[in-house]
Coordinates of C-alpha atoms in Angstrom, one line a residue:
Chain A
M547 CA 0.2 0.0 -0.2
G548 CA 3.1 1.9 0.1
A549 CA 2.4 4.8 -1.4
G550 CA -1.3 4.1 -1.4
D551 CA -4.3 6.1 -0.4
G552 CA -3.4 7.8 2.5
S553 CA -1.1 4.9 4.1
A554 CA -0.4 5.1 7.9
V555 CA 2.6 3.6 7.7
V556 CA 5.5 6.1 7.1
W557 CA 8.7 4.2 5.4
A558 CA 11.8 5.9 5.9
R559 CA 14.0 6.9 2.9
P560 CA 16.6 4.3 2.4
R561 CA 19.9 5.6 3.9
W562 CA 22.5 3.3 2.2
A563 CA 23.2 5.2 -1.0
I564 CA 24.0 8.7 0.8
G565 CA 27.5 8.4 1.5
G566 CA 30.3 11.0 1.0
A567 CA 30.0 10.6 -2.7
S568 CA 29.2 13.4 -4.9
I569 CA 25.7 13.7 -6.0
R570 CA 27.0 13.1 -9.5
A571 CA 28.4 9.7 -8.9
Y572 CA 25.3 9.2 -6.7
V573 CA 22.9 9.7 -9.6
A574 CA 24.9 8.0 -11.8
R575 CA 24.5 4.6 -9.5
R576 CA 20.6 5.2 -9.1
L577 CA 20.5 5.6 -13.0
V578 CA 22.1 2.1 -13.4
V579 CA 19.9 0.6 -10.7
L580 CA 17.2 2.1 -12.5
A581 CA 18.1 0.7 -15.8
V582 CA 18.5 -2.8 -14.3
L583 CA 15.2 -2.4 -12.5
L584 CA 13.6 -1.4 -15.9
V585 CA 14.6 -4.7 -17.4
A586 CA 13.1 -6.6 -14.7
V587 CA 9.9 -4.8 -14.7
S588 CA 9.7 -4.8 -18.4
F589 CA 10.2 -8.6 -18.4
A590 CA 7.7 -8.8 -15.6
V591 CA 5.2 -7.0 -17.5
F592 CA 5.9 -8.9 -20.6
C593 CA 5.1 -12.3 -18.8
L594 CA 1.7 -10.6 -17.8
L595 CA 0.7 -12.4 -21.5
Y596 CA 1.5 -15.8 -20.2
L597 CA 0.3 -15.5 -17.0
A598 CA -3.4 -15.2 -18.3
P599 CA -5.5 -18.3 -18.1
G600 CA -5.8 -19.9 -21.6
N601 CA -3.5 -19.2 -24.4
P602 CA -2.0 -15.8 -25.5
I603 CA -3.8 -16.3 -28.7
D604 CA -7.5 -16.2 -27.2
M605 CA -6.3 -13.1 -24.9
L606 CA -5.1 -11.1 -27.9
L607 CA -8.1 -12.3 -29.9
G608 CA -10.7 -10.8 -27.4
Q609 CA -14.2 -11.1 -28.8
R610 CA -12.8 -11.1 -32.4
P611 CA -13.8 -14.4 -34.2
R612 CA -11.1 -17.2 -34.2
T613 CA -10.3 -18.1 -37.6
P614 CA -6.6 -19.4 -39.4
A615 CA -6.3 -16.0 -40.8
T616 CA -6.6 -14.1 -37.6
V617 CA -4.4 -16.3 -35.6
S618 CA -1.5 -16.3 -38.0
A619 CA -1.8 -12.8 -37.9
L620 CA -1.7 -12.4 -34.1
T621 CA 1.5 -15.2 -34.3
R622 CA 3.1 -12.9 -36.7
Q623 CA 2.3 -10.0 -34.9
Y624 CA 3.7 -10.9 -31.7
N625 CA 6.0 -13.7 -32.8
L626 CA 4.3 -16.3 -30.9
D627 CA 6.2 -18.8 -32.7
K628 CA 9.6 -17.7 -31.6
P629 CA 11.3 -19.1 -28.6
F630 CA 10.4 -17.2 -25.1
F631 CA 13.3 -15.2 -24.6
E632 CA 13.5 -13.9 -28.6
Q633 CA 9.7 -13.0 -28.3
Y634 CA 10.5 -10.7 -25.1
W635 CA 13.4 -9.2 -27.0
L636 CA 11.3 -8.3 -30.0
W637 CA 8.4 -7.0 -27.8
A638 CA 11.0 -5.0 -25.8
W639 CA 12.7 -3.4 -29.1
R640 CA 9.4 -2.7 -30.3
A641 CA 8.2 -1.1 -26.8
L642 CA 11.6 0.9 -26.9
H643 CA 9.8 2.3 -30.4
L644 CA 6.7 3.1 -28.6
D645 CA 4.9 0.3 -30.6
F646 CA 2.7 -1.6 -28.2
G647 CA 0.3 -3.3 -30.5
T648 CA -3.0 -2.6 -31.0
S649 CA -6.0 -2.3 -28.1
I650 CA -9.0 -5.1 -28.6
Q651 CA -11.5 -2.3 -27.6
T652 CA -11.0 0.4 -30.2
S653 CA -8.7 -1.3 -32.7
L654 CA -6.2 1.5 -32.7
P655 CA -2.5 1.4 -31.6
V656 CA -2.2 1.7 -28.1
A657 CA 0.4 4.5 -28.2
T658 CA -2.2 6.6 -30.0
E659 CA -4.7 6.0 -26.8
I660 CA -2.2 6.8 -24.3
K661 CA -1.1 10.1 -26.1
A662 CA -4.8 11.1 -26.2
R663 CA -5.1 10.5 -22.7
L664 CA -1.8 11.4 -21.0
P665 CA -2.0 15.4 -21.1
T666 CA -5.6 14.9 -19.1
S667 CA -3.9 12.8 -16.5
L668 CA -0.7 15.3 -16.0
F669 CA -2.8 18.3 -15.7
L670 CA -4.9 16.6 -13.1
G671 CA -1.7 15.3 -11.2
C672 CA 0.2 18.8 -11.4
Y673 CA -3.0 20.6 -10.2
A674 CA -3.7 18.2 -7.4
F675 CA 0.0 18.1 -6.4
G676 CA -0.1 22.1 -6.5
L677 CA -3.3 22.2 -4.2
A678 CA -1.7 19.4 -1.8
T679 CA 1.7 20.9 -1.2
M680 CA 0.4 24.6 -1.0
T681 CA -2.3 23.8 1.6
G682 CA -0.8 21.3 3.1
I683 CA 2.2 23.4 4.0
G684 CA 0.4 26.5 4.4
L685 CA -2.2 24.7 7.0
G686 CA 0.8 22.7 8.8
V687 CA 2.9 25.9 9.5
Q688 CA -0.3 27.6 10.9
A689 CA -1.5 24.8 12.9
A690 CA 2.3 24.8 14.6
V691 CA 2.5 28.4 15.1
R692 CA -0.8 28.6 16.9
R693 CA -0.5 25.2 18.6
G694 CA -3.1 24.0 20.9
T695 CA -5.2 26.8 19.7
L696 CA -8.7 25.9 18.3
V697 CA -7.3 26.1 15.0
D698 CA -4.8 23.7 15.9
R699 CA -7.3 21.0 17.3
F700 CA -9.8 21.4 14.2
V701 CA -6.7 21.1 11.6
V702 CA -5.3 18.0 13.6
S703 CA -8.5 16.4 13.6
A704 CA -9.4 16.8 10.0
V705 CA -6.1 15.2 9.2
V706 CA -7.2 12.1 11.1
I707 CA -10.3 12.2 8.8
G708 CA -8.5 12.9 5.6
L709 CA -5.7 10.4 6.1
S710 CA -8.6 7.6 6.4
T711 CA -10.8 8.8 3.6
P712 CA -10.4 7.2 0.2
V713 CA -10.5 9.3 -3.2
F714 CA -13.4 7.6 -4.3
V715 CA -15.5 8.3 -1.1
S716 CA -14.5 12.0 -0.7
G717 CA -14.9 12.6 -4.5
V718 CA -18.6 11.2 -4.5
G719 CA -19.4 13.5 -1.7
L720 CA -17.6 16.4 -2.9
L721 CA -19.7 15.7 -6.4
Y722 CA -22.9 15.8 -4.2
V723 CA -22.2 18.9 -2.3
F724 CA -20.6 21.2 -4.7
A725 CA -22.0 20.1 -8.2
I726 CA -25.4 18.7 -7.3
Q727 CA -26.5 20.6 -4.3
L728 CA -24.7 24.0 -4.8
H729 CA -24.4 23.8 -8.5
W730 CA -20.8 25.7 -8.0
L731 CA -18.6 23.2 -10.1
P732 CA -19.3 21.2 -12.9
A733 CA -19.5 17.3 -12.1
F734 CA -18.5 15.8 -15.4
G735 CA -16.9 16.7 -18.9
K736 CA -14.0 18.0 -20.0
G737 CA -14.2 21.7 -20.7
N738 CA -12.3 23.8 -23.7
G739 CA -9.2 25.8 -23.4
F740 CA -7.0 26.1 -20.4
F741 CA -9.1 27.9 -17.8
D742 CA -12.2 25.8 -18.7
E743 CA -10.4 22.5 -18.4
L744 CA -8.9 24.0 -15.1
W745 CA -12.5 24.6 -14.1
H746 CA -13.7 21.5 -15.2
L747 CA -10.8 19.5 -13.3
T748 CA -11.3 21.4 -9.9
L749 CA -13.3 18.9 -8.3
P750 CA -11.6 15.9 -9.3
A751 CA -8.2 17.6 -8.4
I752 CA -9.5 18.5 -5.1
A753 CA -10.6 15.0 -4.2
L754 CA -7.4 13.6 -5.4
A755 CA -5.6 16.1 -3.1
V756 CA -7.4 15.4 0.2
P757 CA -5.2 12.2 1.5
S758 CA -1.9 13.9 0.5
T759 CA -2.9 17.1 1.8
A760 CA -3.6 15.6 5.2
Y761 CA 0.0 13.8 4.8
I762 CA 1.8 16.6 4.0
L763 CA 0.1 18.5 6.9
K764 CA 0.7 16.1 9.5
H765 CA 4.5 15.9 8.5
A766 CA 4.8 20.0 8.0
R767 CA 3.3 20.6 11.4
A768 CA 5.5 18.2 13.1
A769 CA 8.6 19.5 11.1
M770 CA 7.6 23.2 12.0
L771 CA 6.8 22.0 15.7
G772 CA 10.4 20.8 16.0
V773 CA 12.0 23.6 14.5
L774 CA 10.1 25.9 16.7
E775 CA 11.5 24.6 19.8
Q776 CA 15.2 25.1 18.7
D777 CA 17.5 27.5 20.4
Y778 CA 18.1 29.5 17.4
I779 CA 14.6 30.6 17.3
V780 CA 14.4 31.4 20.9
F781 CA 17.9 33.5 20.2
A782 CA 16.3 35.2 16.9
R783 CA 13.3 36.2 19.3
A784 CA 15.3 37.5 21.6
R785 CA 17.3 39.6 19.0
G786 CA 14.0 41.3 18.5
L787 CA 13.7 40.2 14.9
S788 CA 10.3 40.2 13.4
P789 CA 7.9 37.3 13.7
W790 CA 7.7 37.2 9.7
R791 CA 11.5 37.1 9.3
I792 CA 11.8 34.4 12.0
L793 CA 9.2 32.2 10.5
F794 CA 10.3 32.8 6.8
S795 CA 14.0 32.6 7.1
Y796 CA 14.7 30.7 10.1
A797 CA 11.9 28.4 10.8
L798 CA 10.4 27.6 7.4
R799 CA 13.6 27.0 5.5
N800 CA 14.7 24.2 8.1
A801 CA 11.2 22.8 8.7
L802 CA 10.9 22.3 4.7
I803 CA 13.7 19.8 4.4
P804 CA 11.8 16.6 5.8
V805 CA 8.7 17.8 3.8
V806 CA 10.6 18.0 0.6
T807 CA 11.7 14.1 1.3
M808 CA 8.1 13.0 0.9
C809 CA 7.3 14.4 -2.2
G810 CA 8.2 11.2 -4.1
L811 CA 5.8 9.4 -1.6
V812 CA 3.0 11.9 -2.4
L813 CA 3.4 11.7 -6.2
S814 CA 3.3 8.0 -6.2
S815 CA -0.1 8.2 -4.1
L816 CA -1.1 10.7 -6.5
I817 CA -0.7 7.9 -9.5
V818 CA -2.8 5.4 -7.7
G819 CA -5.2 8.1 -6.5
A820 CA -5.5 9.4 -10.1
V821 CA -7.0 6.1 -10.8
L822 CA -10.0 6.3 -8.6
T823 CA -10.7 9.9 -9.3
E824 CA -10.9 9.6 -12.9
M825 CA -13.1 6.5 -12.3
T826 CA -15.2 8.6 -10.0
F827 CA -15.7 11.6 -12.3
S828 CA -15.5 10.0 -15.4
V829 CA -12.0 11.7 -16.5
Q830 CA -10.6 10.2 -19.8
G831 CA -7.1 9.9 -18.3
I832 CA -4.8 6.9 -18.2
G833 CA -6.4 5.7 -14.8
H834 CA -9.9 5.3 -16.8
L835 CA -8.1 3.9 -19.7
L836 CA -6.3 1.0 -17.3
V837 CA -9.5 0.2 -15.5
Q838 CA -11.6 0.2 -18.7
S839 CA -8.7 -2.4 -20.2
A840 CA -8.8 -4.4 -16.9
L841 CA -12.4 -4.9 -17.2
A842 CA -12.2 -5.9 -21.0
K843 CA -8.9 -7.9 -20.5
D844 CA -7.2 -5.8 -23.2
I845 CA -3.7 -7.2 -22.6
A846 CA -1.7 -4.9 -25.0
V847 CA -3.1 -1.5 -23.2
I848 CA -2.7 -3.3 -19.9
Q849 CA 1.0 -3.9 -20.6
C850 CA 1.6 -0.4 -21.8
V851 CA 0.0 1.4 -18.8
S852 CA 1.8 -0.9 -16.3
L853 CA 5.2 -0.2 -17.9
L854 CA 4.4 3.7 -17.8
V855 CA 3.2 3.9 -14.3
A856 CA 6.2 1.6 -13.1
V857 CA 8.4 4.1 -15.1
S858 CA 6.7 7.1 -13.7
V859 CA 7.0 5.9 -10.2
M860 CA 10.8 4.6 -10.5
A861 CA 11.6 8.4 -11.9
T862 CA 9.7 9.9 -9.0
N863 CA 11.5 8.1 -6.4
L864 CA 14.8 9.0 -8.0
L865 CA 13.7 12.6 -8.4
A866 CA 12.6 12.8 -4.8
D867 CA 16.1 11.4 -3.6
V868 CA 18.0 13.9 -5.6
L869 CA 15.8 16.6 -4.4
Y870 CA 16.5 15.6 -0.9
L871 CA 20.3 15.8 -1.7
L872 CA 20.3 19.1 -3.2
V873 CA 18.0 20.6 -0.3
D874 CA 20.0 19.4 2.7
P875 CA 23.4 21.2 2.7
R876 CA 24.5 18.7 5.3
I877 CA 24.3 15.7 2.8
R878 CA 25.0 17.5 -0.2
L879 CA 28.7 18.4 1.3
G880 CA 28.9 14.7 2.1
R881 CA 29.0 15.7 5.9
R882 CA 26.4 14.0 8.4
Chain B
M1305 CA -2.1 13.9 19.6
H1306 CA -4.2 15.2 22.6
S1307 CA -3.6 12.8 25.4
G1308 CA -6.0 14.2 27.6
R1309 CA -9.2 13.9 25.3
T1310 CA -8.6 10.5 23.6
G1311 CA -10.8 8.2 26.0
P1312 CA -13.8 8.8 25.0
V1313 CA -12.9 9.0 21.5
I1314 CA -11.2 5.5 21.5
A1315 CA -14.4 4.3 23.2
A1316 CA -16.4 5.5 20.1
C1317 CA -13.9 4.1 17.7
L1318 CA -14.1 0.5 19.6
A1319 CA -18.0 0.8 19.6
V1320 CA -17.9 1.5 15.5
V1321 CA -15.4 -1.7 15.3
L1322 CA -17.4 -3.8 17.6
G1323 CA -20.7 -2.7 15.5
V1324 CA -19.0 -3.5 12.3
I1325 CA -17.9 -6.8 13.7
V1326 CA -21.5 -7.8 14.7
L1327 CA -23.0 -6.7 11.4
A1328 CA -20.1 -8.9 9.4
T1329 CA -21.2 -12.0 11.8
F1330 CA -25.0 -11.8 12.0
G1331 CA -25.6 -9.3 9.1
P1332 CA -28.2 -11.7 7.3
L1333 CA -30.0 -12.2 10.5
L1334 CA -30.4 -8.7 11.3
A1335 CA -31.1 -7.1 7.7
P1336 CA -34.7 -6.1 7.9
L1337 CA -35.2 -7.4 4.2
D1338 CA -33.5 -9.9 1.9
P1339 CA -30.9 -7.6 0.4
A1340 CA -31.1 -9.7 -3.1
V1341 CA -34.8 -9.2 -3.4
Q1342 CA -35.5 -7.0 -6.3
N1343 CA -38.8 -4.8 -6.0
L1344 CA -39.7 -3.2 -9.6
A1345 CA -42.5 -1.6 -8.3
S1346 CA -40.8 0.7 -5.9
V1347 CA -37.2 1.9 -8.1
N1348 CA -35.0 4.5 -6.5
A1349 CA -37.2 5.2 -3.7
P1350 CA -36.0 8.0 -1.3
P1351 CA -36.3 6.8 2.6
S1352 CA -39.6 5.7 4.0
G1353 CA -41.3 3.6 6.7
A1354 CA -40.9 0.8 4.6
H1355 CA -37.2 1.3 3.4
W1356 CA -35.5 3.3 6.1
L1357 CA -32.7 4.2 3.7
G1358 CA -34.7 3.9 0.1
T1359 CA -34.2 1.5 -2.4
D1360 CA -31.9 1.5 -5.2
A1361 CA -32.4 1.2 -9.0
L1362 CA -33.4 -2.4 -8.8
G1363 CA -35.8 -1.9 -5.9
R1364 CA -33.4 -3.5 -3.5
D1365 CA -33.5 -2.4 0.3
I1366 CA -30.5 0.0 0.7
L1367 CA -30.1 -0.7 4.5
S1368 CA -30.4 -4.3 4.4
R1369 CA -27.8 -4.2 1.7
I1370 CA -25.5 -1.9 3.8
I1371 CA -25.9 -4.6 7.1
V1372 CA -25.2 -7.3 4.8
G1373 CA -22.4 -5.6 2.8
A1374 CA -20.5 -5.4 6.1
R1375 CA -19.1 -9.1 5.6
T1376 CA -17.4 -8.4 2.4
A1377 CA -15.8 -5.1 3.9
F1378 CA -14.7 -6.9 7.2
V1379 CA -13.7 -10.3 6.1
G1380 CA -11.3 -9.4 3.4
A1381 CA -9.7 -7.1 5.4
F1382 CA -9.4 -9.2 8.3
V1383 CA -7.9 -12.1 6.6
I1384 CA -5.4 -9.9 5.2
A1385 CA -4.5 -8.4 8.5
A1386 CA -4.4 -11.8 10.2
T1387 CA -2.5 -13.5 7.5
S1388 CA 0.1 -10.9 7.3
F1389 CA 0.3 -10.5 10.7
L1390 CA 1.2 -14.4 11.1
F1391 CA 4.0 -14.4 8.3
G1392 CA 5.3 -10.5 9.2
N1393 CA 5.7 -11.8 12.8
L1394 CA 7.4 -15.2 12.0
L1395 CA 9.8 -13.8 9.3
G1396 CA 10.3 -10.4 11.0
L1397 CA 11.7 -12.4 14.2
L1398 CA 13.7 -14.5 12.0
A1399 CA 15.2 -11.8 10.1
G1400 CA 16.0 -9.7 13.3
Y1401 CA 17.1 -12.6 15.6
R1402 CA 19.1 -14.7 12.7
G1403 CA 20.4 -11.7 10.4
G1404 CA 22.7 -12.7 7.8
W1405 CA 21.5 -13.9 4.4
I1406 CA 18.1 -14.5 5.6
D1407 CA 17.7 -10.8 6.8
A1408 CA 19.4 -9.5 3.5
I1409 CA 16.7 -11.6 1.3
L1410 CA 13.6 -10.5 3.4
M1411 CA 15.0 -6.7 3.3
R1412 CA 15.3 -6.7 -0.3
W1413 CA 11.4 -8.2 -0.3
V1414 CA 10.5 -5.2 1.9
D1415 CA 12.6 -2.7 -0.5
M1416 CA 11.0 -3.6 -3.5
M1417 CA 7.3 -3.7 -1.9
W1418 CA 7.6 -0.1 -0.4
S1419 CA 7.5 1.5 -4.0
I1420 CA 5.2 -0.5 -5.6
P1421 CA 1.6 1.0 -5.6
T1422 CA -0.7 -1.9 -4.3
L1423 CA -4.2 -0.9 -5.7
L1424 CA -2.4 -0.7 -9.2
V1425 CA -1.1 -4.3 -8.8
L1426 CA -4.3 -5.5 -7.9
I1427 CA -6.1 -3.8 -11.1
V1428 CA -3.3 -5.3 -13.5
F1429 CA -3.7 -8.7 -11.9
A1430 CA -7.6 -8.4 -12.2
G1431 CA -7.4 -7.6 -15.6
I1432 CA -5.2 -10.6 -16.5
I1433 CA -6.8 -13.4 -14.4
G1434 CA -10.3 -11.8 -14.2
A1435 CA -11.9 -10.0 -11.4
Q1436 CA -12.1 -12.3 -8.4
Y1437 CA -12.2 -11.5 -4.6
W1438 CA -10.3 -14.0 -2.9
P1439 CA -7.1 -14.3 -5.5
S1440 CA -7.2 -10.2 -4.8
V1441 CA -6.8 -11.1 -1.2
A1442 CA -3.9 -13.0 -1.6
V1443 CA -2.1 -10.9 -3.6
L1444 CA -2.6 -8.3 -1.0
V1445 CA -1.3 -10.4 1.6
V1446 CA 2.1 -10.6 -0.3
L1447 CA 1.9 -7.0 -0.8
T1448 CA 1.2 -6.4 3.0
V1449 CA 3.5 -8.9 4.8
P1450 CA 6.6 -6.5 4.5
F1451 CA 4.7 -3.9 6.7
D1452 CA 4.5 -6.3 9.4
L1453 CA 7.7 -7.7 8.6
R1454 CA 9.7 -4.3 9.1
V1455 CA 8.0 -3.5 12.1
V1456 CA 8.7 -6.9 14.0
R1457 CA 12.3 -6.7 12.9
G1458 CA 13.3 -3.4 13.8
A1459 CA 11.2 -4.2 17.5
T1460 CA 13.5 -7.7 17.4
L1461 CA 16.7 -6.0 16.8
E1462 CA 16.2 -3.8 19.9
Q1463 CA 15.8 -6.8 21.9
V1464 CA 18.3 -9.0 20.7
P1465 CA 21.3 -7.5 22.6
R1466 CA 19.3 -7.4 26.1
P1467 CA 20.7 -9.8 28.6
Y1468 CA 17.8 -12.1 29.0
V1469 CA 18.4 -13.3 25.3
E1470 CA 22.3 -13.9 26.0
A1471 CA 20.9 -15.7 29.4
A1472 CA 18.5 -18.0 27.4
K1473 CA 21.3 -18.4 24.7
T1474 CA 23.9 -19.8 27.4
L1475 CA 21.5 -22.0 29.0
G1476 CA 21.1 -23.7 25.5
V1477 CA 17.6 -22.9 25.0
P1478 CA 16.5 -23.6 21.3
G1479 CA 16.6 -20.4 18.8
W1480 CA 12.9 -21.0 18.0
R1481 CA 12.1 -21.1 21.5
I1482 CA 14.1 -17.7 22.2
M1483 CA 12.4 -16.1 19.3
L1484 CA 8.8 -17.1 20.0
L1485 CA 8.7 -17.3 23.8
H1486 CA 11.2 -15.1 25.0
I1487 CA 11.6 -12.3 22.4
W1488 CA 7.9 -12.2 20.8
P1489 CA 6.1 -10.9 23.9
N1490 CA 8.2 -8.1 24.2
V1491 CA 7.7 -7.2 20.3
S1492 CA 3.9 -8.2 20.0
A1493 CA 2.4 -5.1 21.1
S1494 CA 4.0 -3.0 18.4
A1495 CA 2.9 -5.7 16.0
I1496 CA -0.7 -5.7 17.2
A1497 CA -0.9 -1.9 16.8
N1498 CA 0.4 -2.2 13.3
A1499 CA -2.0 -4.8 12.6
F1500 CA -5.0 -2.2 13.1
L1501 CA -3.2 0.1 10.8
V1502 CA -2.8 -2.4 8.0
F1503 CA -6.7 -3.4 8.4
A1504 CA -7.6 -0.1 7.6
D1505 CA -5.5 0.0 4.8
A1506 CA -6.7 -3.4 3.1
L1507 CA -10.2 -2.2 4.1
V1508 CA -9.9 0.9 1.9
V1509 CA -7.8 -1.0 -0.9
L1510 CA -10.5 -3.9 -1.2
S1511 CA -13.6 -1.4 -1.1
G1512 CA -11.8 0.6 -4.0
L1513 CA -11.4 -2.5 -5.9
S1514 CA -14.9 -3.1 -5.6
F1515 CA -15.7 0.5 -6.3
L1516 CA -13.8 0.1 -9.8
G1517 CA -16.2 -3.2 -10.4
L1518 CA -12.7 -5.2 -10.2
G1519 CA -13.7 -6.6 -6.4
V1520 CA -16.6 -8.5 -5.5
P1521 CA -19.0 -9.9 -8.4
P1522 CA -21.6 -7.8 -9.7
G1523 CA -25.0 -7.7 -7.6
T1524 CA -22.8 -8.7 -4.3
P1525 CA -24.0 -6.1 -1.3
D1526 CA -20.5 -4.3 -0.6
W1527 CA -19.8 -1.0 0.4
G1528 CA -17.4 -0.1 -2.3
L1529 CA -19.6 -1.6 -5.0
M1530 CA -22.6 0.1 -3.7
L1531 CA -21.0 3.4 -3.5
A1532 CA -20.2 3.2 -7.4
E1533 CA -23.3 1.7 -8.2
N1534 CA -25.4 4.4 -6.5
V1535 CA -24.0 7.5 -8.0
P1536 CA -26.4 8.1 -10.6
L1537 CA -28.7 8.4 -7.7
L1538 CA -27.0 11.3 -6.1
F1539 CA -29.8 13.5 -7.5
V1540 CA -32.8 11.7 -6.3
H1541 CA -31.4 10.1 -3.1
P1542 CA -27.9 10.4 -2.0
V1543 CA -28.1 8.3 1.0
A1544 CA -27.9 5.2 -1.3
S1545 CA -24.3 6.2 -2.5
L1546 CA -23.1 8.5 0.4
A1547 CA -24.2 5.9 3.5
P1548 CA -21.8 3.0 2.4
G1549 CA -19.2 5.5 1.6
A1550 CA -19.6 7.3 5.0
L1551 CA -19.0 3.5 6.7
I1552 CA -15.9 3.0 4.8
V1553 CA -14.5 6.3 6.2
L1554 CA -15.9 5.7 9.6
T1555 CA -14.5 2.1 10.0
A1556 CA -11.2 2.8 8.6
T1557 CA -10.6 6.1 10.7
S1558 CA -11.8 3.9 13.7
M1559 CA -9.2 1.5 13.1
N1560 CA -6.3 4.0 12.3
L1561 CA -7.2 5.9 15.4
I1562 CA -7.0 2.5 17.6
G1563 CA -4.1 1.7 16.1
D1564 CA -2.3 5.2 16.6
W1565 CA -3.6 5.3 20.2
L1566 CA -2.0 1.6 20.8
Q1567 CA 1.4 2.9 19.7
E1568 CA 1.2 5.8 21.6
Q1569 CA 0.7 4.0 24.6
L1570 CA 3.5 2.0 23.8
A1571 CA 5.7 4.7 23.4
T1572 CA 4.7 6.3 27.0
R1573 CA 4.9 3.1 28.9
G1574 CA 8.2 3.0 29.8
E1575 CA 8.1 6.7 31.2
R1576 CA 5.2 6.0 33.7

């Protein structure tokens, strides 16, 4: 559940990779690991075809009639008459050129399907990420500064509920309140042009951002509380610096370090949450495509989307670790 | 986080969990009407004396379906929490006590699982072998064991250097006995607290899978599936969809709070 859905278990970032080595060597090492993982994952994804009950031909045929002509066409297209590892190699080679075969639902190339839906998903993801980080950090810092007040209590209780509320429940709730009762925001549809699209994706983005916001808020508050107790904050107060200066240039900069390291976890939880959000609001994105294909057993699309998701999760984790190095001078300079 | 006020909150959470357990066990006996019987004469009916929470698009009684649906919500999550508790504890003790290559292999498994998005694995799995409930539960166990394993291993590593373990070793007590009878009682508390958190996560993931139509078979009374099926009824009578959703959140929140509370009790136990 690792990344999942407001998971309550927090994983520490692996420390093994961070030694005294420079960032460049570290990134190079991580890229090598990434390449090895990519081969392993792509092999696993390729094997999905053979994991299915029955033989691959039936799976690839879908609802189409089984005639000698269609069977031989599929055998040729997927090289099913070749040895197993050669099949993998040919499949991977074509995948590298973004050729993942054709969807049995639409008979269109899988890459075309993905290309049509990727922008919507990316838009939704960035929107939700922006909402989650801004609200989470903003409210977390506010709650820490006003520790013990009514505001703090309210925020802390909201976090507990937010962390346990799955996207599909908050999505339906938001749909009812803001689209059906209040008519403030559109329930479904895509919209034309940037601002209309933004408007149409607002409800889905809020629903998607809820668990991540709660998660960021919880950690931002805890980090801020820790920093505010430090001696240098007391000293800055004693010197008579303005509260704003203390907050922004002394406290926030240090409190944000642990928060930045959570970005990877937040991004991968957004990737999972996006599937549920897109289904709740009928947003025609990658997640919607994945569930549709799973329901229709559309293997070519499932393979392509799972590879895409695996690559994005791995890239996100790498990015988060590098960001962690860049943001914390103690680690960047090789001292601990 | 506010220790002075947790008493009543935890009591309420325990009440919720007990209520769900009662519904999951005796649901079919408690339900006022048969959850599967369709009454096409009263379709999409709002709450009334005959149907307290109204009826759905096929005229089935919502309240009865919610009561009976507690079973699929609870049983799957319980099996996952219990099974991964068993394997997580055994393997965690082994990894922490023995160390060496066993530990190295098990920790690679943990590392691998922590970046895998569970729900997506289940969706892909359902897309390949078809949407089936129990195989999904089995996959979820494999993905969840590392959570327990990691907690128990960490707690075991703290116990191993202590004198009582040394003493038992010197006396020639066999390793399995030291692990199960000497060390486990000292690490069991954090493992139990973790089991509640695992339960909450499993409940949410399984309902999510059913919400997508990839969990329980169509027609089953299940909270996640009801939530999805009744979304079109939001315009006429929202309770049909919002009530099962609220129950998922209530149960998951209760389980999470109980788990957090247990962990907090453990953390402060040494100070008193």
